[in-house]
Short mmCIF file of C-alpha atoms in Angstrom, two decimals:
data_model
loop_
_atom_site.label_atom_id
_atom_site.label_comp_id
_atom_site.label_asym_id
_atom_site.label_seq_id
_atom_site.Cartn_x
_atom_site.Cartn_y
_atom_site.Cartn_z
CA MET F 153 0.00 0.00 0.00
CA LYS F 154 1.25 3.46 -0.88
CA ALA F 155 0.83 6.74 0.97
CA LYS F 156 -2.36 8.48 -0.10
CA PRO F 157 -2.83 12.18 -0.85
CA LEU F 158 -5.40 14.29 0.92
CA PHE F 159 -8.85 12.81 0.25
CA ALA F 160 -7.54 10.17 -2.13
CA LEU F 161 -9.35 7.71 0.12
CA PHE F 162 -12.57 8.73 1.85
CA ILE F 163 -13.78 6.96 4.93
CA SER F 164 -16.49 9.36 5.90
CA LEU F 165 -18.97 11.25 3.76
CA PRO F 166 -17.26 12.43 0.58
CA VAL F 167 -19.61 14.45 -1.55
CA TRP F 168 -18.80 15.96 -4.93
CA LEU F 169 -21.51 18.34 -6.00
CA ALA F 170 -21.45 20.26 -9.27
CA GLY F 171 -23.93 21.86 -11.59
CA CYS F 172 -25.26 19.44 -14.19
CA GLY F 173 -25.06 21.88 -17.08
CA GLY F 174 -25.24 21.07 -20.78
CA GLY F 175 -27.29 18.60 -22.75
CA GLY F 176 -30.90 18.68 -23.79
CA GLY F 177 -34.01 17.19 -22.26
CA THR F 178 -36.66 18.47 -19.88
CA SER F 179 -36.35 16.12 -16.91
CA SER F 180 -37.08 17.43 -13.43
CA THR F 181 -33.40 17.27 -12.51
CA ASP F 182 -32.44 19.29 -15.59
CA ALA F 183 -34.96 21.92 -14.60
CA MET F 184 -33.37 22.15 -11.16
CA THR F 185 -29.77 22.33 -12.38
CA PRO F 186 -27.85 25.24 -10.79
CA SER F 187 -26.05 27.57 -13.18
CA ASN F 188 -22.74 27.63 -11.27
CA THR F 189 -20.11 24.93 -10.92
CA VAL F 190 -19.16 25.47 -7.28
CA GLY F 191 -18.83 22.15 -5.49
CA VAL F 192 -18.32 20.68 -2.04
CA SER F 193 -16.64 17.53 -0.80
CA SER F 194 -16.53 16.14 2.70
CA GLY F 195 -14.06 13.44 3.66
CA THR F 196 -11.22 12.25 5.84
CA ILE F 197 -7.82 13.92 5.69
CA THR F 198 -5.29 11.23 4.77
CA GLY F 199 -2.38 13.52 3.89
CA PHE F 200 -1.38 17.07 3.09
CA GLY F 201 -0.43 18.92 -0.07
CA SER F 202 -2.86 19.39 -2.95
CA VAL F 203 -6.41 18.13 -2.45
CA PHE F 204 -7.61 15.13 -4.49
CA VAL F 205 -11.39 14.68 -4.44
CA ASN F 206 -12.90 11.91 -6.55
CA GLY F 207 -10.01 12.16 -8.99
CA VAL F 208 -10.11 16.00 -9.15
CA LYS F 209 -7.04 17.85 -7.86
CA PHE F 210 -7.79 21.06 -5.97
CA ASN F 211 -5.25 23.73 -5.08
CA THR F 212 -5.57 24.92 -1.45
CA ASP F 213 -3.00 27.75 -1.54
CA ASN F 214 -5.63 30.49 -1.19
CA ALA F 215 -8.32 28.52 0.64
CA SER F 216 -9.85 29.77 3.87
CA VAL F 217 -9.39 27.11 6.54
CA PHE F 218 -11.66 26.78 9.57
CA ARG F 219 -11.64 24.65 12.69
CA GLY F 220 -15.07 25.23 14.14
CA ASP F 221 -15.51 29.00 14.40
CA ASP F 222 -11.77 29.65 14.30
CA GLN F 223 -10.04 30.58 11.05
CA LEU F 224 -6.60 29.04 10.60
CA ASN F 225 -3.62 30.19 8.59
CA ASP F 226 -2.95 26.94 6.74
CA VAL F 227 -4.63 23.62 5.98
CA ARG F 228 -1.68 21.86 7.67
CA GLU F 229 -2.97 23.15 11.01
CA LEU F 230 -5.63 20.46 10.70
CA ASP F 231 -4.77 16.81 11.39
CA ILE F 232 -4.77 13.45 9.66
CA GLY F 233 -8.05 11.65 10.35
CA MET F 234 -10.24 14.73 10.62
CA ILE F 235 -13.38 14.75 8.48
CA VAL F 236 -13.55 18.09 6.68
CA ARG F 237 -15.73 19.81 4.10
CA VAL F 238 -14.03 21.39 1.10
CA GLU F 239 -15.77 23.93 -1.14
CA GLY F 240 -14.35 25.15 -4.41
CA SER F 241 -14.68 25.44 -8.18
CA ILE F 242 -14.40 22.58 -10.63
CA ASP F 243 -13.67 25.03 -13.45
CA ASP F 244 -10.24 26.09 -12.17
CA LYS F 245 -9.90 23.23 -9.64
CA THR F 246 -9.30 25.56 -6.71
CA ALA F 247 -10.58 25.08 -3.17
CA SER F 248 -12.06 28.22 -1.65
CA SER F 249 -12.55 26.84 1.85
CA VAL F 250 -11.75 23.85 4.04
CA ARG F 251 -13.83 23.43 7.19
CA PHE F 252 -13.63 21.00 10.12
CA GLU F 253 -16.51 20.54 12.57
CA GLU F 254 -16.11 18.00 15.37
CA ASP F 255 -18.92 15.52 16.04
CA VAL F 256 -18.46 15.88 19.79
CA LYS F 257 -16.13 17.90 21.99
CA GLY F 258 -16.29 17.59 25.75
CA PRO F 259 -15.52 15.42 28.78
CA ALA F 260 -15.08 11.67 28.58
CA ASP F 261 -17.63 9.88 30.75
CA GLY F 262 -15.07 7.30 31.87
CA PRO F 263 -12.22 5.10 30.67
CA ALA F 264 -12.47 2.94 27.57
CA SER F 265 -13.96 -0.52 27.70
CA GLY F 266 -12.80 -2.80 24.91
CA ASN F 267 -12.63 -0.71 21.75
CA SER F 268 -15.16 1.93 22.85
CA PHE F 269 -15.74 4.75 25.31
CA SER F 270 -18.24 7.56 25.90
CA VAL F 271 -17.96 11.34 25.53
CA MET F 272 -20.95 13.42 26.67
CA GLY F 273 -23.21 10.41 26.29
CA GLN F 274 -21.96 9.64 22.77
CA THR F 275 -20.73 6.09 22.26
CA ILE F 276 -17.37 6.24 20.50
CA ILE F 277 -16.20 3.11 18.67
CA THR F 278 -12.59 2.84 17.55
CA ASP F 279 -11.04 0.58 14.94
CA PRO F 280 -7.63 0.26 13.25
CA ALA F 281 -8.30 3.37 11.16
CA THR F 282 -8.79 5.64 14.21
CA VAL F 283 -6.10 8.30 14.64
CA PHE F 284 -5.26 9.30 18.24
CA ASN F 285 -3.63 12.62 19.14
CA ASN F 286 -2.25 13.33 22.65
CA THR F 287 -3.80 10.13 23.98
CA SER F 288 -4.47 6.45 23.28
CA LEU F 289 -7.43 4.13 23.77
CA THR F 290 -6.04 2.81 27.06
CA GLY F 291 -4.95 6.29 28.16
CA ILE F 292 -8.44 7.81 28.17
CA ALA F 293 -9.71 8.78 31.64
CA GLY F 294 -13.02 10.15 32.84
CA GLY F 295 -13.03 13.94 32.62
CA ASP F 296 -10.49 14.13 29.79
CA ILE F 297 -11.60 16.78 27.29
CA LEU F 298 -11.76 15.00 23.94
CA GLU F 299 -12.54 16.08 20.40
CA ILE F 300 -14.00 13.38 18.13
CA SER F 301 -14.51 13.22 14.38
CA GLY F 302 -16.18 10.19 12.83
CA LEU F 303 -19.24 8.53 11.29
CA ARG F 304 -22.58 7.80 12.91
CA ASN F 305 -23.67 4.19 12.48
CA ALA F 306 -27.18 2.72 12.57
CA ASN F 307 -27.15 2.71 16.39
CA ASP F 308 -26.18 6.42 16.58
CA ALA F 309 -22.71 5.51 17.84
CA ILE F 310 -19.76 7.38 16.33
CA VAL F 311 -17.18 5.26 14.49
CA ALA F 312 -14.19 7.47 15.26
CA ARG F 313 -11.67 8.52 12.65
CA PHE F 314 -9.94 11.13 14.85
CA VAL F 315 -9.62 11.37 18.66
CA GLU F 316 -7.73 14.23 20.29
CA ARG F 317 -7.22 14.97 23.99
CA LYS F 318 -7.10 18.67 24.77
CA THR F 319 -3.95 19.30 26.80
CA SER F 320 -5.23 22.74 27.87
CA PRO F 321 -8.91 22.28 28.84
CA ALA F 322 -9.22 25.92 29.89
CA SER F 323 -8.62 26.99 26.27
CA VAL F 324 -11.68 25.04 25.06
CA ASN F 325 -14.36 27.70 24.65
CA ARG F 326 -17.37 25.38 24.67
CA TYR F 327 -18.56 21.77 24.61
CA SER F 328 -20.68 20.60 21.69
CA VAL F 329 -22.42 17.60 20.10
CA ILE F 330 -23.65 17.16 16.52
CA GLY F 331 -26.24 14.43 16.07
CA THR F 332 -29.78 13.42 15.18
CA VAL F 333 -32.71 14.36 17.41
CA ARG F 334 -34.47 11.37 18.99
CA ASP F 335 -37.43 11.11 21.42
CA LEU F 336 -38.41 14.77 21.09
CA ASP F 337 -40.63 16.04 23.94
CA THR F 338 -41.87 19.54 23.08
CA THR F 339 -43.80 19.81 26.35
CA ASN F 340 -40.75 19.34 28.56
CA ARG F 341 -38.48 20.66 25.80
CA THR F 342 -36.08 17.73 25.82
CA PHE F 343 -34.67 15.29 23.27
CA ARG F 344 -31.97 12.65 23.04
CA ILE F 345 -28.78 12.28 20.98
CA ASP F 346 -27.45 8.75 21.50
CA ASP F 347 -27.37 8.41 25.31
CA LEU F 348 -27.34 12.16 26.02
CA THR F 349 -30.59 13.76 27.21
CA VAL F 350 -30.69 17.40 26.14
CA SER F 351 -32.86 20.08 27.75
CA TYR F 352 -33.38 23.07 25.48
CA SER F 353 -35.83 24.98 27.72
CA ALA F 354 -33.30 27.78 28.30
CA ALA F 355 -31.43 27.42 25.01
CA ASP F 356 -31.15 29.89 22.15
CA VAL F 357 -33.24 28.23 19.41
CA ASN F 358 -33.66 31.26 17.14
CA ASP F 359 -32.18 29.36 14.17
CA LEU F 360 -34.88 26.67 14.43
CA PRO F 361 -37.90 27.73 12.31
CA SER F 362 -40.54 26.75 14.89
CA GLY F 363 -38.43 27.20 17.98
CA ASN F 364 -38.36 23.42 18.31
CA PRO F 365 -36.19 20.77 16.66
CA ALA F 366 -37.84 17.84 14.89
CA ASP F 367 -37.37 14.12 15.42
CA GLY F 368 -34.77 12.94 12.92
CA GLN F 369 -33.31 16.42 12.41
CA LEU F 370 -29.54 16.92 12.44
CA VAL F 371 -28.60 19.57 15.00
CA GLU F 372 -25.63 20.94 16.88
CA VAL F 373 -26.07 21.26 20.63
CA LYS F 374 -23.78 23.77 22.34
CA ASP F 375 -22.76 24.02 25.98
CA ASP F 376 -21.13 27.45 26.08
CA SER F 377 -20.89 27.35 29.88
CA LYS F 378 -19.13 23.95 29.88
CA THR F 379 -21.48 22.68 32.59
CA TYR F 380 -21.68 19.06 31.45
CA ALA F 381 -20.64 16.71 34.27
CA PRO F 382 -18.81 13.52 33.16
CA GLY F 383 -21.07 10.49 33.40
CA SER F 384 -24.26 12.52 33.97
CA LEU F 385 -25.58 11.86 30.43
CA SER F 386 -27.69 15.03 30.66
CA LEU F 387 -27.09 18.56 29.40
CA ALA F 388 -28.82 21.92 29.69
CA ALA F 389 -28.05 23.32 26.23
CA THR F 390 -27.24 26.99 25.71
CA ARG F 391 -27.85 26.81 21.94
CA VAL F 392 -29.42 24.36 19.47
CA GLU F 393 -28.75 24.98 15.79
CA PRO F 394 -29.77 23.07 12.62
CA GLN F 395 -27.01 21.37 10.62
CA ASN F 396 -26.66 20.33 6.97
CA ARG F 397 -24.07 17.71 6.00
CA LEU F 398 -23.92 18.94 2.39
CA GLY F 399 -23.72 22.64 3.14
CA SER F 400 -25.09 25.30 0.82
CA ALA F 401 -24.02 23.45 -2.34
CA GLY F 402 -26.42 20.56 -1.69
CA VAL F 403 -29.04 21.79 -4.13
CA PRO F 404 -31.44 19.88 -6.42
CA GLY F 405 -29.87 18.90 -9.73
CA ALA F 406 -26.36 18.59 -8.30
CA ARG F 407 -24.22 15.63 -9.27
CA THR F 408 -23.43 13.96 -5.98
CA GLU F 409 -21.05 11.32 -4.67
CA ILE F 410 -21.38 10.03 -1.13
CA GLU F 411 -19.35 7.48 0.79
CA SER F 412 -20.55 6.66 4.29
CA ILE F 413 -22.29 4.06 6.47
CA VAL F 414 -25.82 2.82 5.75
CA THR F 415 -27.96 3.74 8.76
CA ARG F 416 -31.37 2.59 7.57
CA VAL F 417 -32.84 0.39 4.82
CA ASN F 418 -36.44 1.15 3.87
CA SER F 419 -36.75 -1.22 0.91
CA SER F 420 -34.68 -2.92 -1.76
CA SER F 421 -34.55 0.40 -3.63
CA GLU F 422 -34.38 2.95 -0.81
CA PHE F 423 -31.91 3.43 2.03
CA GLU F 424 -30.24 6.14 4.09
CA ILE F 425 -26.52 6.85 4.11
CA GLY F 426 -24.83 9.66 6.01
CA GLY F 427 -28.23 11.21 6.73
CA ILE F 428 -29.17 11.32 3.02
CA LEU F 429 -32.03 9.32 1.52
CA VAL F 430 -30.94 7.32 -1.54
CA ARG F 431 -33.14 5.72 -4.17
CA THR F 432 -32.04 3.21 -6.80
CA THR F 433 -33.70 2.06 -10.01
CA ALA F 434 -33.39 -0.87 -12.40
CA SER F 435 -30.69 1.08 -14.26
CA THR F 436 -28.51 1.67 -11.16
CA LEU F 437 -25.09 0.03 -11.53
CA PHE F 438 -23.96 -2.03 -8.53
CA LEU F 439 -20.24 -2.72 -8.03
CA PHE F 440 -18.92 -5.44 -5.69
CA GLY F 441 -22.39 -6.26 -4.44
CA THR F 442 -26.10 -6.44 -5.18
CA PRO F 443 -29.15 -4.72 -3.64
CA ASP F 444 -29.36 -7.67 -1.24
CA ASN F 445 -25.99 -6.63 0.21
CA ILE F 446 -27.30 -3.22 1.31
CA VAL F 447 -27.77 -3.57 5.06
CA ALA F 448 -27.37 -1.25 8.03
CA GLY F 449 -23.67 -0.87 8.74
CA ALA F 450 -22.49 -1.41 5.15
CA ARG F 451 -20.05 1.21 3.84
CA LEU F 452 -21.01 2.36 0.35
CA GLU F 453 -20.02 4.90 -2.25
CA VAL F 454 -23.06 6.27 -4.07
CA GLU F 455 -23.08 8.46 -7.17
CA GLY F 456 -26.09 10.16 -8.70
CA VAL F 457 -28.12 13.35 -8.93
CA LEU F 458 -29.66 15.16 -5.99
CA GLY F 459 -33.39 15.50 -6.53
CA SER F 460 -36.09 17.55 -4.86
CA GLY F 461 -36.45 17.03 -1.14
CA GLY F 462 -32.77 16.15 -0.89
CA VAL F 463 -33.26 12.61 -2.24
CA LEU F 464 -30.25 11.21 -4.08
CA GLN F 465 -31.22 9.36 -7.24
CA ALA F 466 -28.37 6.83 -7.56
CA ASN F 467 -26.83 5.79 -10.85
CA LYS F 468 -23.97 3.86 -9.21
CA VAL F 469 -23.56 2.08 -5.87
CA LYS F 470 -20.16 0.69 -4.91
CA PHE F 471 -19.58 -1.54 -1.88
CA GLU F 472 -16.41 -0.40 -0.13
CA ASP F 473 -15.82 -3.35 2.23
CA ASN F 474 -16.89 -6.21 -0.04
CA ASP F 475 -14.02 -6.35 -2.52
CA ALA F 476 -12.48 -9.84 -2.71
CA ARG F 477 -9.64 -11.05 -4.92
CA ILE F 478 -7.86 -14.31 -5.80
CA GLN F 479 -4.68 -14.87 -7.81
CA ALA F 480 -4.12 -18.60 -8.16
CA ASN F 481 -4.20 -21.62 -10.45
CA VAL F 482 -7.51 -23.25 -11.30
CA ASP F 483 -8.10 -26.42 -9.28
CA PHE F 484 -8.06 -29.70 -11.18
CA GLY F 485 -11.66 -30.39 -12.17
CA GLY F 486 -12.41 -26.81 -11.16
CA VAL F 487 -14.04 -25.58 -14.39
CA ASN F 488 -17.81 -26.02 -14.53
CA VAL F 489 -19.01 -24.33 -17.71
CA ALA F 490 -22.60 -25.53 -17.33
CA GLY F 491 -22.76 -24.32 -13.73
CA GLY F 492 -20.97 -21.07 -14.51
CA THR F 493 -18.25 -21.54 -11.89
CA VAL F 494 -14.49 -21.92 -11.66
CA THR F 495 -12.77 -23.11 -8.49
CA LEU F 496 -9.46 -21.79 -7.13
CA LEU F 497 -7.97 -22.76 -3.75
CA GLY F 498 -11.17 -24.72 -3.17
CA ILE F 499 -13.22 -21.52 -3.52
CA PRO F 500 -16.05 -21.71 -6.10
CA VAL F 501 -16.21 -18.46 -8.09
CA THR F 502 -19.44 -17.60 -9.90
CA VAL F 503 -18.95 -16.20 -13.42
CA THR F 504 -21.93 -14.27 -14.78
CA GLY F 505 -22.83 -12.61 -18.06
CA THR F 506 -21.57 -9.31 -16.67
CA THR F 507 -18.14 -10.61 -15.62
CA ALA F 508 -15.42 -8.78 -17.57
CA MET F 509 -13.08 -11.46 -18.97
CA GLU F 510 -9.66 -11.04 -20.56
CA ASP F 511 -6.89 -13.37 -21.71
CA LYS F 512 -3.45 -11.78 -21.31
CA ARG F 513 -1.62 -15.10 -21.74
CA ASP F 514 -2.82 -16.30 -25.16
CA ASP F 515 -4.83 -13.26 -26.31
CA VAL F 516 -7.95 -15.36 -26.91
CA ALA F 517 -10.76 -12.94 -27.76
CA PRO F 518 -13.51 -13.07 -26.83
CA PHE F 519 -12.38 -15.02 -23.78
CA SER F 520 -14.96 -17.08 -21.89
CA LEU F 521 -15.23 -19.67 -19.15
CA SER F 522 -15.23 -22.43 -21.78
CA ASP F 523 -11.68 -21.37 -22.75
CA THR F 524 -10.45 -21.85 -19.19
CA LEU F 525 -8.56 -25.02 -18.26
CA ALA F 526 -7.41 -26.65 -15.03
CA ASP F 527 -4.12 -25.17 -13.75
CA ASP F 528 -4.63 -21.90 -15.67
CA TYR F 529 -3.35 -18.96 -13.64
CA LEU F 530 -6.23 -16.53 -13.04
CA GLU F 531 -6.56 -13.14 -11.40
CA VAL F 532 -10.13 -12.73 -10.16
CA ARG F 533 -11.78 -9.72 -8.54
CA GLY F 534 -15.32 -9.76 -7.24
CA PHE F 535 -17.58 -9.58 -4.24
CA ILE F 536 -19.25 -11.76 -1.65
CA GLY F 537 -22.94 -12.05 -2.45
CA ALA F 538 -25.73 -12.03 0.10
CA ASN F 539 -25.76 -15.84 -0.07
CA GLY F 540 -22.03 -15.99 0.72
CA ALA F 541 -20.97 -16.90 -2.83
CA PHE F 542 -17.94 -15.25 -4.45
CA VAL F 543 -19.20 -13.51 -7.61
CA ALA F 544 -16.57 -12.44 -10.15
CA THR F 545 -16.74 -8.96 -11.64
CA GLU F 546 -13.37 -9.29 -13.43
CA LEU F 547 -11.50 -12.44 -14.49
CA MET F 548 -8.15 -12.42 -16.28
CA ARG F 549 -5.95 -15.31 -17.42
CA ASP F 550 -2.24 -14.52 -17.13
CA ALA F 551 1.11 -16.26 -17.43
CA ASP F 552 1.82 -18.76 -14.67
CA ASP F 553 3.26 -17.31 -11.47
CA SER F 554 4.74 -18.90 -8.35
CA LYS F 555 2.86 -16.32 -6.24
CA VAL F 556 -0.66 -16.90 -4.92
CA GLU F 557 -2.69 -14.15 -3.27
CA LEU F 558 -6.01 -14.07 -1.45
CA ARG F 559 -7.78 -10.89 -0.30
CA ALA F 560 -11.08 -10.69 1.60
CA PRO F 561 -12.73 -9.57 4.86
CA ALA F 562 -11.22 -11.59 7.72
CA ASN F 563 -13.17 -14.06 9.83
CA GLN F 564 -12.47 -16.65 12.56
CA ILE F 565 -9.45 -14.85 13.99
CA ASP F 566 -7.24 -16.96 16.26
CA PRO F 567 -4.24 -14.95 17.54
CA ILE F 568 -2.97 -17.87 19.63
CA ALA F 569 -2.92 -20.31 16.71
CA GLY F 570 -1.88 -17.51 14.36
CA THR F 571 -4.68 -18.19 11.89
CA VAL F 572 -7.32 -16.18 10.05
CA THR F 573 -10.02 -17.32 7.63
CA LEU F 574 -10.42 -15.68 4.21
CA LEU F 575 -13.24 -16.82 1.90
CA GLY F 576 -13.45 -20.06 3.86
CA VAL F 577 -9.71 -20.78 3.61
CA THR F 578 -7.90 -21.09 6.93
CA VAL F 579 -4.69 -19.13 6.49
CA THR F 580 -1.84 -20.25 8.74
CA THR F 581 1.29 -18.37 9.78
CA SER F 582 4.72 -19.25 11.11
CA GLY F 583 7.70 -17.52 12.67
CA SER F 584 8.86 -16.45 9.23
CA THR F 585 5.55 -14.85 8.20
CA GLN F 586 5.84 -11.10 7.72
CA PHE F 587 2.95 -9.03 9.06
CA ARG F 588 2.22 -5.60 7.63
CA GLY F 589 -0.10 -2.85 8.81
CA PHE F 590 -2.39 -0.48 6.93
CA ASP F 591 0.62 1.67 6.01
CA ASP F 592 2.47 -1.28 4.47
CA GLN F 593 5.04 -1.21 7.29
CA PRO F 594 6.08 -4.35 9.23
CA ILE F 595 4.28 -4.89 12.55
CA ALA F 596 4.25 -7.58 15.24
CA ALA F 597 1.86 -10.53 14.94
CA SER F 598 0.07 -9.45 18.13
CA GLN F 599 -0.51 -5.97 16.70
CA PHE F 600 -1.72 -7.45 13.42
CA PHE F 601 -4.33 -9.73 14.99
CA GLY F 602 -5.32 -7.07 17.51
CA SER F 603 -6.12 -4.65 14.68
CA ILE F 604 -8.64 -6.91 12.95
CA VAL F 605 -12.37 -6.25 13.27
CA GLU F 606 -13.91 -9.59 12.33
CA GLY F 607 -16.02 -9.45 9.18
CA LEU F 608 -14.93 -5.88 8.39
CA THR F 609 -11.15 -5.68 8.20
CA VAL F 610 -9.82 -6.75 4.81
CA VAL F 611 -6.68 -8.90 4.89
CA GLN F 612 -4.42 -9.95 2.02
CA ALA F 613 -2.48 -13.22 2.23
CA LYS F 614 0.49 -14.02 -0.01
CA TRP F 615 2.22 -17.34 -0.61
CA ASP F 616 5.47 -17.09 -2.56
CA PRO F 617 6.38 -19.66 -3.67
CA PHE F 618 3.05 -21.45 -3.36
CA SER F 619 2.90 -25.15 -2.53
CA ASP F 620 -0.43 -25.65 -0.79
CA ALA F 621 -3.06 -23.42 0.86
CA SER F 622 -2.40 -25.20 4.17
CA ALA F 623 1.24 -24.05 4.14
CA PRO F 624 2.13 -20.95 6.19
CA VAL F 625 1.90 -17.73 4.23
CA LYS F 626 4.88 -15.55 3.43
CA GLU F 627 3.01 -12.33 4.18
CA LEU F 628 -0.23 -11.05 5.74
CA GLU F 629 -1.23 -7.43 5.24
CA LEU F 630 -4.04 -5.23 6.60
CA GLU F 631 -5.88 -3.48 3.76
CA ASP F 632 -7.95 -0.30 4.06
#
């Protein structure tokens, strides 16, 4: 794995919005197309320099940079892991502003338990991608003032991408929480965000149209007096303000790309991701999955056009954590043309009419499953279907190679035995196995196994030279 530029990889909610100008037609989205080409993108900082957003490079030399209400001098005053929103022009590829807003900032309710902890009643879940600044998971203590940036999952918990302990609590001007209103009680003027009960009876609510929030509304709750007591799980808010994940550029007719966590599934053609309602049609293209794979907790990238009411009409849905790959020789007796499968390493791979097939060894064209023979060396990329089957999206025959690779979400982790299961294959290790982290750097076996979230973390195994799948692998690497 190579170092990635800023926004080259989004973990949070990347959104590219631009005017859909040009072309004929009188569709409703055409009628709503904005005349300008100003766009916005929100995603995780993975490096500094120029900004790369969905393949578009933005210059940040003259961009205004904000951390909350504070304007900074340079984008490098932000930190790796923070989720920021970038606005700019696609015409001259220049960012006009970069803005960071924390999801919660305030006292920790207590020390961490397992891979999670609580800040102002917000459940914070960490994983191998979480970046810690001035603290660590085991170093968190009740009362520590923490700033968190991450993604809300279906249970309202925050999957943290950035955790920072404030070394000078007195310099923190306020505590705050951004989240979705639940259990609204307009009589007692209270509501809930995750486990935090908020009273807004004395709060400034002038920015709320009716003076009350609404159930399901995204709001920011401010505690300007910093009165929240660790572990109390209750707060008398000083201000409650509406929030919009897309900002002012989220207008009907905008081309939109979103990558985030599915929080709700309404039907096979409608779901919610990052607080945005998404609808698919029969013409929507699905990559590395099918509609059956869309479940709460799945991380997707969705592209389409923003319609009226803020509904995203999707033309492409890509599954971010469901990409599986095999590079190996076909098993003897492993080609089943009638059944549409080919077996490698004992793993049946389903080949469909939409599988892209190529022959780089003999240049057979068109190349099909019927041209495949036992012991052919194949490189296969695909996804794990809802029924657990490996479905190929790309299949290529290449010259024979002594190297065999297997990449998939990890299951059945056994740190003591030093084994992990990928696509049903039990991968074994030995004292000579090299373990690598997300940054491609060598790490200890204990750190490797401790970083795996079962069913979510993608692992790549490499045998070189290959003798048998039961033999210890040469290398195991964590993939993001």
